[in-house]
Short mmCIF file of N, CA and C and ligand atoms in Angstrom, two decimals:
data_model
loop_
_atom_site.label_atom_id
_atom_site.label_comp_id
_atom_site.label_asym_id
_atom_site.label_seq_id
_atom_site.Cartn_x
_atom_site.Cartn_y
_atom_site.Cartn_z
N MET J 10 -23.18 -15.81 5.44
CA MET J 10 -21.84 -15.93 5.40
C MET J 10 -21.25 -15.19 4.03
N ASP J 11 -20.36 -14.37 4.16
CA ASP J 11 -19.68 -13.65 2.90
C ASP J 11 -18.87 -14.57 2.14
N LYS J 12 -18.87 -14.40 0.76
CA LYS J 12 -17.90 -15.36 -0.12
C LYS J 12 -16.52 -14.95 0.43
N LYS J 13 -15.63 -15.93 0.15
CA LYS J 13 -14.07 -15.82 0.43
C LYS J 13 -13.53 -14.99 -0.61
N LEU J 14 -12.80 -13.89 -0.33
CA LEU J 14 -12.07 -13.07 -1.27
C LEU J 14 -11.09 -14.06 -2.18
N GLU J 15 -11.23 -13.74 -3.44
CA GLU J 15 -10.10 -14.54 -4.23
C GLU J 15 -8.94 -13.60 -4.58
N ILE J 16 -7.84 -14.26 -4.41
CA ILE J 16 -6.64 -13.66 -4.81
C ILE J 16 -6.38 -13.41 -6.25
N GLY J 17 -6.34 -12.24 -6.63
CA GLY J 17 -6.36 -11.94 -8.10
C GLY J 17 -4.77 -11.86 -8.46
N GLU J 18 -3.96 -11.24 -7.72
CA GLU J 18 -2.49 -11.23 -7.91
C GLU J 18 -1.66 -11.05 -6.63
N MET J 19 -0.84 -11.88 -6.34
CA MET J 19 0.09 -11.75 -5.23
C MET J 19 1.14 -10.62 -5.50
N LEU J 20 0.99 -9.62 -4.50
CA LEU J 20 2.05 -8.44 -4.76
C LEU J 20 3.11 -8.79 -3.98
N LEU J 21 3.14 -9.20 -2.55
CA LEU J 21 4.32 -9.34 -1.85
C LEU J 21 4.15 -10.45 -0.93
N THR J 22 5.05 -11.47 -0.94
CA THR J 22 4.95 -12.69 -0.35
C THR J 22 5.35 -12.56 1.22
N GLU J 23 5.00 -13.45 2.05
CA GLU J 23 5.44 -13.30 3.39
C GLU J 23 6.89 -13.05 3.68
N VAL J 24 7.64 -13.95 2.93
CA VAL J 24 9.04 -13.98 3.10
C VAL J 24 9.58 -12.59 2.61
N THR J 25 9.19 -12.22 1.59
CA THR J 25 9.62 -10.79 0.99
C THR J 25 9.31 -9.53 1.95
N ILE J 26 8.23 -9.74 2.54
CA ILE J 26 7.78 -8.57 3.46
C ILE J 26 8.72 -8.86 4.70
N GLN J 27 8.87 -9.94 5.28
CA GLN J 27 9.60 -10.03 6.58
C GLN J 27 11.25 -9.72 6.32
N ASN J 28 11.64 -10.07 5.21
CA ASN J 28 13.16 -9.64 5.02
C ASN J 28 13.24 -8.08 4.94
N ARG J 29 12.22 -7.50 4.24
CA ARG J 29 12.38 -5.99 4.10
C ARG J 29 12.08 -5.43 5.57
N VAL J 30 11.17 -5.79 6.22
CA VAL J 30 10.86 -5.27 7.51
C VAL J 30 12.20 -5.46 8.40
N ARG J 31 12.88 -6.37 8.41
CA ARG J 31 14.15 -6.61 9.25
C ARG J 31 15.23 -5.67 8.69
N GLU J 32 15.21 -5.47 7.27
CA GLU J 32 16.30 -4.49 6.82
C GLU J 32 15.76 -2.96 7.22
N LEU J 33 14.58 -2.64 7.31
CA LEU J 33 14.14 -1.29 7.64
C LEU J 33 14.49 -1.25 9.26
N ALA J 34 14.26 -2.25 9.99
CA ALA J 34 14.61 -2.13 11.44
C ALA J 34 16.00 -1.87 11.57
N TRP J 35 16.83 -2.51 10.82
CA TRP J 35 18.23 -2.38 11.33
C TRP J 35 18.47 -1.04 10.69
N GLN J 36 18.07 -0.42 9.72
CA GLN J 36 18.39 1.01 9.26
C GLN J 36 17.92 2.00 10.25
N ILE J 37 16.70 1.82 10.74
CA ILE J 37 16.15 2.59 11.78
C ILE J 37 17.09 2.64 13.18
N SER J 38 17.38 1.31 13.49
CA SER J 38 18.10 1.04 14.56
C SER J 38 19.48 1.84 14.56
N HIS J 39 20.08 1.79 13.37
CA HIS J 39 21.50 2.70 13.28
C HIS J 39 21.15 4.03 13.40
N ASP J 40 20.18 4.49 12.65
CA ASP J 40 19.93 6.11 12.67
C ASP J 40 19.35 6.53 14.15
N TYR J 41 18.69 5.74 14.71
CA TYR J 41 18.09 6.31 16.01
C TYR J 41 19.24 5.93 17.30
N GLU J 42 20.29 5.51 17.08
CA GLU J 42 21.21 5.18 18.01
C GLU J 42 21.46 6.42 19.01
N GLY J 43 21.12 6.18 20.18
CA GLY J 43 21.41 7.39 21.19
C GLY J 43 20.33 8.65 21.10
N LYS J 44 19.21 8.33 20.25
CA LYS J 44 18.08 9.32 20.24
C LYS J 44 16.89 8.75 21.20
N ARG J 45 15.98 9.71 21.38
CA ARG J 45 14.71 9.47 22.12
C ARG J 45 13.86 9.09 21.29
N LEU J 46 13.72 7.61 20.76
CA LEU J 46 12.85 7.28 19.71
C LEU J 46 11.42 7.13 20.28
N LEU J 47 10.46 7.87 19.71
CA LEU J 47 9.05 7.48 20.02
C LEU J 47 8.33 7.10 18.58
N VAL J 48 7.99 5.85 18.56
CA VAL J 48 7.28 5.43 17.29
C VAL J 48 5.85 5.50 17.52
N VAL J 49 5.42 6.34 16.42
CA VAL J 49 3.82 6.68 16.36
C VAL J 49 3.23 5.79 15.23
N ALA J 50 2.48 4.73 15.64
CA ALA J 50 1.80 3.92 14.52
C ALA J 50 0.50 4.43 14.20
N VAL J 51 0.14 4.48 13.04
CA VAL J 51 -1.20 4.90 12.55
C VAL J 51 -2.09 3.64 12.24
N LEU J 52 -3.15 3.63 13.22
CA LEU J 52 -4.21 2.58 13.21
C LEU J 52 -5.18 2.58 12.24
N LYS J 53 -5.97 1.68 11.64
CA LYS J 53 -5.62 0.28 11.99
C LYS J 53 -4.35 -0.33 11.12
N GLY J 54 -4.41 0.32 10.03
CA GLY J 54 -3.38 -0.52 8.97
C GLY J 54 -2.15 -0.63 9.21
N ALA J 55 -1.43 0.22 10.27
CA ALA J 55 0.04 -0.13 10.52
C ALA J 55 0.11 -1.30 11.71
N PHE J 56 -0.78 -1.62 12.15
CA PHE J 56 -0.68 -2.45 13.43
C PHE J 56 0.32 -3.83 13.31
N ILE J 57 0.10 -4.41 12.13
CA ILE J 57 1.18 -5.57 12.00
C ILE J 57 2.32 -5.20 11.79
N PHE J 58 2.49 -4.16 10.74
CA PHE J 58 3.74 -3.78 10.32
C PHE J 58 4.56 -3.19 11.57
N VAL J 59 3.81 -2.50 12.39
CA VAL J 59 4.78 -1.89 13.32
C VAL J 59 5.31 -2.91 14.61
N ALA J 60 4.30 -3.80 14.61
CA ALA J 60 4.51 -4.95 15.66
C ALA J 60 5.81 -5.73 15.18
N ASP J 61 5.79 -6.08 13.84
CA ASP J 61 7.05 -6.79 13.37
C ASP J 61 8.33 -6.00 13.44
N LEU J 62 7.98 -4.79 13.11
CA LEU J 62 9.12 -3.63 12.93
C LEU J 62 9.74 -3.64 14.56
N ALA J 63 8.88 -3.44 15.34
CA ALA J 63 9.31 -3.29 16.88
C ALA J 63 10.24 -4.33 17.23
N ARG J 64 9.92 -5.65 16.94
CA ARG J 64 10.51 -6.71 17.55
C ARG J 64 11.94 -6.79 16.81
N HIS J 65 12.22 -6.09 15.78
CA HIS J 65 13.57 -6.19 15.21
C HIS J 65 14.37 -5.02 15.57
N LEU J 66 13.77 -3.99 16.23
CA LEU J 66 14.37 -2.62 16.65
C LEU J 66 15.44 -2.99 17.48
N GLN J 67 16.75 -2.27 17.44
CA GLN J 67 17.84 -2.78 18.44
C GLN J 67 18.10 -1.64 19.37
N VAL J 68 17.19 -0.61 19.25
CA VAL J 68 17.41 0.51 20.22
C VAL J 68 15.96 0.65 21.13
N PRO J 69 16.17 1.23 22.34
CA PRO J 69 14.85 1.28 23.09
C PRO J 69 13.97 2.30 22.54
N ALA J 70 12.70 1.92 22.49
CA ALA J 70 11.62 2.87 21.82
C ALA J 70 10.51 2.91 22.53
N ALA J 71 9.77 4.00 22.60
CA ALA J 71 8.38 4.12 23.24
C ALA J 71 7.37 4.22 22.11
N PHE J 72 6.27 3.61 22.41
CA PHE J 72 5.19 3.60 21.29
C PHE J 72 3.84 4.21 21.68
N ASP J 73 3.30 4.91 20.66
CA ASP J 73 1.95 5.64 20.81
C ASP J 73 1.16 5.28 19.56
N PHE J 74 -0.17 5.49 19.53
CA PHE J 74 -0.98 5.04 18.57
C PHE J 74 -1.97 6.26 18.23
N LEU J 75 -2.25 6.45 16.86
CA LEU J 75 -3.21 7.19 16.37
C LEU J 75 -3.98 6.40 15.67
N ALA J 76 -5.40 6.75 15.64
CA ALA J 76 -6.16 6.14 14.70
C ALA J 76 -6.88 7.17 13.72
N VAL J 77 -6.94 7.08 12.46
CA VAL J 77 -7.33 7.97 11.57
C VAL J 77 -8.37 7.14 10.56
N CYS J 78 -9.14 8.06 10.17
CA CYS J 78 -10.23 7.58 9.22
C CYS J 78 -10.03 8.25 7.87
N SER J 79 -9.56 7.63 6.75
CA SER J 79 -9.40 8.47 5.57
C SER J 79 -10.25 7.88 4.36
N TYR J 80 -10.68 6.58 4.56
CA TYR J 80 -11.39 5.99 3.52
C TYR J 80 -12.66 5.49 4.18
N GLY J 81 -13.74 5.61 3.26
CA GLY J 81 -15.17 5.28 3.44
C GLY J 81 -15.21 3.68 3.88
N SER J 82 -15.32 2.97 2.70
CA SER J 82 -15.39 1.62 2.75
C SER J 82 -14.75 0.87 1.47
N ALA J 83 -14.58 -0.16 1.75
CA ALA J 83 -14.00 -0.99 0.30
C ALA J 83 -12.78 -0.18 -0.15
N THR J 84 -12.95 0.13 -1.59
CA THR J 84 -11.67 0.63 -1.96
C THR J 84 -11.76 2.33 -2.45
N ALA J 85 -12.87 2.95 -1.79
CA ALA J 85 -13.26 4.37 -2.34
C ALA J 85 -12.91 5.26 -1.34
N SER J 86 -11.90 6.30 -1.75
CA SER J 86 -11.47 7.20 -0.69
C SER J 86 -12.65 8.42 -0.51
N SER J 87 -12.67 8.58 0.99
CA SER J 87 -13.54 9.60 1.35
C SER J 87 -13.00 10.97 1.09
N GLY J 88 -11.69 11.17 0.94
CA GLY J 88 -10.99 12.23 0.59
C GLY J 88 -10.91 13.09 1.95
N GLU J 89 -11.51 12.80 3.10
CA GLU J 89 -11.21 13.61 4.28
C GLU J 89 -10.38 12.63 5.24
N VAL J 90 -9.82 13.65 6.13
CA VAL J 90 -9.03 12.90 7.16
C VAL J 90 -9.53 13.12 8.55
N ARG J 91 -9.68 12.13 9.50
CA ARG J 91 -10.34 12.38 10.65
C ARG J 91 -9.42 11.79 11.78
N ILE J 92 -9.22 12.36 12.75
CA ILE J 92 -8.43 11.78 13.96
C ILE J 92 -9.50 10.92 14.74
N LEU J 93 -9.49 9.70 14.85
CA LEU J 93 -10.68 8.93 15.50
C LEU J 93 -10.09 8.63 17.08
N LYS J 94 -8.72 8.43 17.24
CA LYS J 94 -8.02 8.24 18.52
C LYS J 94 -6.74 9.18 18.44
N ASP J 95 -6.54 9.96 19.43
CA ASP J 95 -5.38 10.86 19.32
C ASP J 95 -4.23 10.24 20.31
N LEU J 96 -3.06 10.63 20.19
CA LEU J 96 -1.95 10.09 21.00
C LEU J 96 -2.33 10.14 22.45
N ASP J 97 -1.70 9.25 23.30
CA ASP J 97 -2.01 9.32 24.80
C ASP J 97 -1.04 10.25 25.46
N GLU J 98 0.13 10.54 25.05
CA GLU J 98 1.12 11.40 25.53
C GLU J 98 1.62 12.48 24.59
N SER J 99 2.31 13.37 25.17
CA SER J 99 2.95 14.49 24.45
C SER J 99 4.05 14.08 23.59
N VAL J 100 4.36 14.54 22.47
CA VAL J 100 5.47 14.13 21.73
C VAL J 100 6.70 15.14 21.76
N GLU J 101 6.43 16.29 22.60
CA GLU J 101 7.37 17.20 22.66
C GLU J 101 8.79 16.68 23.14
N GLY J 102 9.80 17.06 22.19
CA GLY J 102 11.23 16.79 22.83
C GLY J 102 11.68 15.30 22.16
N TRP J 103 10.66 14.54 21.82
CA TRP J 103 10.74 13.12 21.26
C TRP J 103 11.26 13.11 19.87
N ASP J 104 12.07 12.02 19.50
CA ASP J 104 12.48 11.81 18.11
C ASP J 104 11.35 10.97 17.53
N VAL J 105 10.38 11.57 16.89
CA VAL J 105 9.17 10.81 16.37
C VAL J 105 9.42 10.03 15.21
N LEU J 106 9.04 8.79 15.01
CA LEU J 106 9.05 8.12 13.80
C LEU J 106 7.47 7.76 13.47
N LEU J 107 7.15 8.38 12.55
CA LEU J 107 5.62 8.08 12.19
C LEU J 107 5.50 6.78 11.26
N VAL J 108 4.83 5.85 11.53
CA VAL J 108 4.63 4.62 10.95
C VAL J 108 3.34 4.41 10.22
N GLU J 109 3.35 4.32 9.00
CA GLU J 109 2.00 4.20 8.16
C GLU J 109 2.01 2.81 7.42
N ASP J 110 1.04 2.28 7.00
CA ASP J 110 0.84 1.23 6.11
C ASP J 110 1.15 1.54 4.73
N ILE J 111 0.52 2.48 4.26
CA ILE J 111 0.51 2.79 2.80
C ILE J 111 0.40 4.39 2.59
N VAL J 112 1.09 4.93 1.74
CA VAL J 112 0.66 6.49 1.14
C VAL J 112 0.22 6.19 -0.08
N ASP J 113 -0.77 6.70 -0.31
CA ASP J 113 -1.51 6.76 -1.60
C ASP J 113 -1.53 8.12 -2.19
N THR J 114 -2.76 8.84 -1.68
CA THR J 114 -2.80 10.34 -2.25
C THR J 114 -1.92 11.13 -1.61
N GLY J 115 -1.44 10.77 -0.35
CA GLY J 115 -0.65 11.57 0.68
C GLY J 115 -1.28 12.49 1.64
N LEU J 116 -2.73 12.52 1.41
CA LEU J 116 -3.43 13.45 2.23
C LEU J 116 -3.47 13.04 3.72
N THR J 117 -3.57 11.89 4.11
CA THR J 117 -3.44 11.42 5.29
C THR J 117 -1.93 11.76 5.96
N LEU J 118 -1.04 11.38 5.39
CA LEU J 118 0.37 11.77 6.00
C LEU J 118 0.57 13.36 5.89
N ASN J 119 0.16 14.15 4.98
CA ASN J 119 0.18 15.45 4.97
C ASN J 119 -0.42 16.13 6.15
N TYR J 120 -1.56 15.59 6.41
CA TYR J 120 -2.40 16.16 7.69
C TYR J 120 -1.75 15.62 8.88
N LEU J 121 -1.16 14.48 8.97
CA LEU J 121 -0.58 14.02 10.33
C LEU J 121 0.82 14.60 10.67
N THR J 122 1.38 14.94 9.66
CA THR J 122 2.82 15.70 9.58
C THR J 122 2.60 16.98 10.15
N GLN J 123 1.56 17.56 9.59
CA GLN J 123 1.45 18.97 10.19
C GLN J 123 0.97 19.02 11.57
N SER J 124 0.06 18.00 11.80
CA SER J 124 -0.46 17.88 13.10
C SER J 124 0.67 17.58 14.13
N LEU J 125 1.65 16.79 14.02
CA LEU J 125 2.59 16.42 14.67
C LEU J 125 3.76 17.55 14.86
N TRP J 126 3.99 18.14 13.77
CA TRP J 126 4.97 19.21 13.82
C TRP J 126 4.67 20.29 14.81
N ALA J 127 3.17 20.52 14.71
CA ALA J 127 2.72 21.61 15.60
C ALA J 127 2.83 21.11 17.27
N ARG J 128 3.06 19.83 17.35
CA ARG J 128 3.46 19.43 18.93
C ARG J 128 4.83 19.40 19.17
N ARG J 129 5.68 20.01 18.64
CA ARG J 129 7.09 20.22 18.94
C ARG J 129 7.96 19.07 19.32
N PRO J 130 7.95 18.02 18.23
CA PRO J 130 9.02 16.89 18.48
C PRO J 130 10.39 17.44 18.16
N ALA J 131 11.26 16.73 18.67
CA ALA J 131 12.68 17.09 18.58
C ALA J 131 13.03 16.72 16.84
N SER J 132 12.27 15.80 16.43
CA SER J 132 12.37 15.58 15.10
C SER J 132 11.35 14.58 14.81
N LEU J 133 11.11 14.54 13.37
CA LEU J 133 9.96 13.79 12.80
C LEU J 133 10.39 13.14 11.46
N ARG J 134 10.37 11.71 11.50
CA ARG J 134 10.67 11.14 10.21
C ARG J 134 9.37 10.13 9.89
N ILE J 135 9.44 9.65 8.57
CA ILE J 135 8.17 8.96 8.33
C ILE J 135 8.73 7.59 7.77
N CYS J 136 7.95 6.44 8.16
CA CYS J 136 8.13 5.10 7.66
C CYS J 136 6.86 4.55 7.22
N SER J 137 6.91 4.12 6.01
CA SER J 137 5.77 3.61 5.38
C SER J 137 6.13 2.32 4.71
N LEU J 138 5.23 1.28 5.03
CA LEU J 138 5.51 -0.02 4.47
C LEU J 138 5.36 -0.05 2.87
N LEU J 139 4.26 0.65 2.46
CA LEU J 139 3.96 0.65 0.88
C LEU J 139 3.87 2.20 0.49
N ASP J 140 4.17 2.34 -0.90
CA ASP J 140 4.11 3.60 -1.36
C ASP J 140 3.46 3.50 -2.72
N LYS J 141 2.32 4.17 -2.88
CA LYS J 141 1.77 3.98 -4.32
C LYS J 141 1.91 5.41 -4.99
N PRO J 142 3.04 5.65 -5.56
CA PRO J 142 3.23 7.12 -6.08
C PRO J 142 2.26 7.69 -7.19
N ALA J 143 1.68 6.51 -7.76
CA ALA J 143 0.84 7.05 -9.09
C ALA J 143 -0.38 7.85 -8.80
N ARG J 144 -0.76 7.68 -7.52
CA ARG J 144 -1.97 8.48 -7.03
C ARG J 144 -1.71 9.75 -6.28
N ARG J 145 -0.55 10.01 -6.00
CA ARG J 145 -0.20 11.11 -5.31
C ARG J 145 -0.92 12.49 -5.41
N GLN J 146 -1.39 13.18 -4.52
CA GLN J 146 -2.05 14.60 -4.63
C GLN J 146 -1.15 15.39 -4.10
N VAL J 147 -0.67 15.20 -2.83
CA VAL J 147 0.42 16.22 -2.33
C VAL J 147 1.53 15.47 -2.17
N PRO J 148 2.71 16.38 -2.39
CA PRO J 148 4.09 15.57 -2.18
C PRO J 148 4.35 15.14 -0.75
N VAL J 149 5.00 13.95 -0.50
CA VAL J 149 5.28 13.32 0.75
C VAL J 149 6.69 12.82 0.69
N LYS J 150 7.51 13.25 1.70
CA LYS J 150 8.86 12.74 1.76
C LYS J 150 8.94 11.56 2.62
N LEU J 151 9.34 10.27 2.16
CA LEU J 151 9.29 9.15 3.10
C LEU J 151 10.79 8.84 3.42
N ASP J 152 11.05 8.66 4.62
CA ASP J 152 12.43 8.59 5.06
C ASP J 152 12.79 7.09 4.83
N TYR J 153 11.73 6.30 5.30
CA TYR J 153 11.91 4.78 5.21
C TYR J 153 10.68 4.28 4.35
N CYS J 154 11.09 3.42 3.30
CA CYS J 154 9.79 2.86 2.75
C CYS J 154 10.10 1.42 2.22
N GLY J 155 9.24 0.71 2.66
CA GLY J 155 9.43 -0.79 2.42
C GLY J 155 9.39 -1.16 0.95
N PHE J 156 8.28 -0.74 0.31
CA PHE J 156 8.09 -1.15 -1.34
C PHE J 156 7.22 0.00 -1.89
N GLN J 157 7.55 0.13 -3.06
CA GLN J 157 6.84 0.89 -4.06
C GLN J 157 5.94 -0.09 -4.77
N ILE J 158 4.50 0.24 -4.79
CA ILE J 158 3.55 -0.75 -5.57
C ILE J 158 2.88 -0.04 -6.65
N PRO J 159 2.34 -0.77 -7.62
CA PRO J 159 1.76 -0.17 -8.82
C PRO J 159 0.29 0.34 -8.21
N ASP J 160 -0.37 1.22 -9.01
CA ASP J 160 -1.84 1.55 -8.60
C ASP J 160 -2.87 0.44 -8.68
N LYS J 161 -2.75 -0.30 -7.62
CA LYS J 161 -3.59 -1.41 -7.40
C LYS J 161 -4.11 -1.43 -5.96
N PHE J 162 -5.24 -2.05 -5.78
CA PHE J 162 -5.79 -1.95 -4.25
C PHE J 162 -5.11 -3.13 -3.50
N ALA J 163 -4.23 -3.02 -2.55
CA ALA J 163 -3.52 -3.58 -1.95
C ALA J 163 -4.33 -4.29 -0.68
N VAL J 164 -4.16 -5.47 -0.14
CA VAL J 164 -4.86 -6.02 0.99
C VAL J 164 -3.98 -6.98 1.56
N GLY J 165 -4.06 -7.12 3.00
CA GLY J 165 -3.25 -8.09 3.83
C GLY J 165 -2.20 -7.32 4.56
N TYR J 166 -1.53 -7.92 5.70
CA TYR J 166 -0.47 -7.56 6.37
C TYR J 166 -0.89 -5.89 6.82
N GLY J 167 -2.13 -6.00 7.36
CA GLY J 167 -2.53 -4.80 8.17
C GLY J 167 -3.65 -4.12 7.24
N LEU J 168 -3.49 -4.06 5.95
CA LEU J 168 -4.47 -3.60 4.98
C LEU J 168 -5.78 -4.29 4.70
N ASP J 169 -6.81 -3.44 4.88
CA ASP J 169 -8.22 -4.30 4.83
C ASP J 169 -8.91 -4.21 3.49
N PHE J 170 -9.79 -4.99 3.39
CA PHE J 170 -10.86 -5.01 2.28
C PHE J 170 -12.11 -4.86 2.98
N ASP J 171 -12.68 -3.73 2.93
CA ASP J 171 -13.98 -3.51 3.72
C ASP J 171 -14.07 -4.08 5.07
N GLY J 172 -12.82 -3.96 5.90
CA GLY J 172 -12.60 -4.28 7.44
C GLY J 172 -12.16 -5.54 7.54
N ARG J 173 -11.99 -6.28 6.54
CA ARG J 173 -11.38 -7.73 6.82
C ARG J 173 -10.05 -7.95 6.05
N TYR J 174 -9.56 -9.17 6.35
CA TYR J 174 -8.26 -9.63 5.72
C TYR J 174 -6.96 -8.97 6.01
N ARG J 175 -7.09 -8.15 7.12
CA ARG J 175 -5.89 -7.41 7.75
C ARG J 175 -4.72 -8.57 8.07
N ASN J 176 -5.49 -9.44 8.60
CA ASN J 176 -4.55 -10.66 9.17
C ASN J 176 -3.75 -11.70 8.08
N ALA J 177 -3.92 -11.39 6.70
CA ALA J 177 -3.22 -12.22 5.84
C ALA J 177 -1.80 -11.76 6.01
N PRO J 178 -0.82 -12.72 6.18
CA PRO J 178 0.56 -12.29 6.36
C PRO J 178 1.23 -12.01 5.13
N PHE J 179 0.47 -12.02 3.82
CA PHE J 179 1.16 -11.45 2.69
C PHE J 179 0.28 -10.39 2.18
N ILE J 180 0.55 -9.83 1.06
CA ILE J 180 -0.11 -8.70 0.54
C ILE J 180 -0.55 -9.00 -0.98
N PHE J 181 -1.91 -8.96 -1.36
CA PHE J 181 -2.40 -9.40 -2.46
C PHE J 181 -3.36 -8.35 -3.00
N VAL J 182 -3.80 -8.46 -4.51
CA VAL J 182 -4.79 -7.59 -5.00
C VAL J 182 -6.09 -8.62 -5.06
N PRO J 183 -7.22 -8.34 -4.63
CA PRO J 183 -8.37 -9.18 -4.92
C PRO J 183 -8.84 -9.34 -6.21
N ALA J 184 -9.25 -10.40 -6.77
CA ALA J 184 -9.53 -10.74 -8.14
C ALA J 184 -10.58 -9.59 -8.48
N GLU J 185 -11.42 -9.28 -7.78
CA GLU J 185 -12.51 -8.25 -7.95
C GLU J 185 -11.98 -6.90 -8.21
N CYS J 186 -10.79 -6.49 -7.75
CA CYS J 186 -10.13 -5.25 -8.00
C CYS J 186 -9.16 -5.18 -9.19
N LEU J 187 -9.00 -6.18 -9.86
CA LEU J 187 -8.25 -6.22 -10.90
C LEU J 187 -9.12 -5.57 -12.17
N THR J 188 -8.43 -4.93 -13.03
CA THR J 188 -9.18 -4.44 -14.27
C THR J 188 -9.25 -5.67 -15.19
N GLU J 189 -10.22 -5.50 -16.21
CA GLU J 189 -10.69 -6.58 -17.12
C GLU J 189 -9.35 -7.03 -17.75
N GLY J 190 -8.45 -6.04 -18.21
CA GLY J 190 -7.29 -6.30 -18.97
C GLY J 190 -6.22 -7.13 -18.02
N GLU J 191 -6.23 -6.93 -16.70
CA GLU J 191 -5.29 -7.58 -15.96
C GLU J 191 -5.70 -9.10 -15.57
N LYS J 192 -7.06 -9.41 -15.58
CA LYS J 192 -7.51 -10.73 -15.24
C LYS J 192 -7.09 -11.75 -16.26
N GLY J 193 -6.54 -12.84 -15.63
CA GLY J 193 -6.01 -14.02 -16.46
C GLY J 193 -4.69 -13.70 -17.08
N CYS J 194 -4.12 -12.61 -16.82
CA CYS J 194 -2.85 -12.49 -17.49
C CYS J 194 -1.76 -12.73 -16.56
N ASP J 195 -0.64 -13.23 -17.01
CA ASP J 195 0.50 -13.46 -15.94
C ASP J 195 1.35 -12.18 -15.87
P1 5GP T 203 -3.99 8.48 1.57
O1 5GP T 203 -4.43 9.55 2.37
O2 5GP T 203 -2.53 8.45 1.40
O3 5GP T 203 -4.57 8.53 0.20
O4 5GP T 203 -4.43 7.15 2.10
C1 5GP T 203 -3.88 6.49 3.18
C2 5GP T 203 -4.71 5.56 3.60
O5 5GP T 203 -5.68 4.93 2.65
C3 5GP T 203 -3.90 4.37 4.11
O6 5GP T 203 -3.50 4.50 5.38
C4 5GP T 203 -5.07 3.22 3.93
O7 5GP T 203 -5.55 2.91 5.06
C5 5GP T 203 -5.88 3.41 2.78
N1 5GP T 203 -5.27 2.86 1.48
C6 5GP T 203 -4.75 3.54 0.43
N2 5GP T 203 -4.32 2.71 -0.42
C7 5GP T 203 -4.81 1.50 -0.04
C8 5GP T 203 -4.78 0.10 -0.78
O8 5GP T 203 -4.38 -0.07 -1.76
N3 5GP T 203 -5.48 -0.79 0.12
C9 5GP T 203 -6.06 -0.52 1.35
N4 5GP T 203 -6.44 -1.45 2.00
N5 5GP T 203 -6.04 0.78 1.83
C10 5GP T 203 -5.51 1.67 1.27
#
């Protein structure tokens, strides 16, 4: 049995996340009134975010899912982006809203937006729960962003630590991911 991960720092509480998700849903509902909205969620990280967002949307929407692989394991980036599961349907003519869990280097979103634009959607916007601008390698324009976070490894609310802890309703930094200087400091 693996040792349980210790919370090093609480980044976002459940209440804070839920309030912001409702605000984002309200804004998106307003912007997509009368449009043909197709929400494309990026698995696995966005599965909880998109489910909560969906329940607060006030406009009819279709949903599809992409699964990509951009990280090897734990906290190290593999640098490459691979589509593990493609969309089920064509996006042609749809107003596509791409929903991500976090933008870090931007490589995943850069790849996905290029891939989606090539499929001729009527429009394409990006919604990410988290934005970690400190590590950006390619510029990414986020149309909807939940929270900007510092350059720390975030876990919970869809984000994993070596495949686990996606089900935590809050977002935290594991104790073992804090730098020595951050440990024990408030
Ligand atoms: P990017 O291509 O922008 O570097 O990375 C995007 C993907 O890397 C995210 O969808 C996510 O799966 C993973 N990732 C980036 N930063 C974090 C983080 O702080 N925590 C976790 N769990 N995954 C991250």
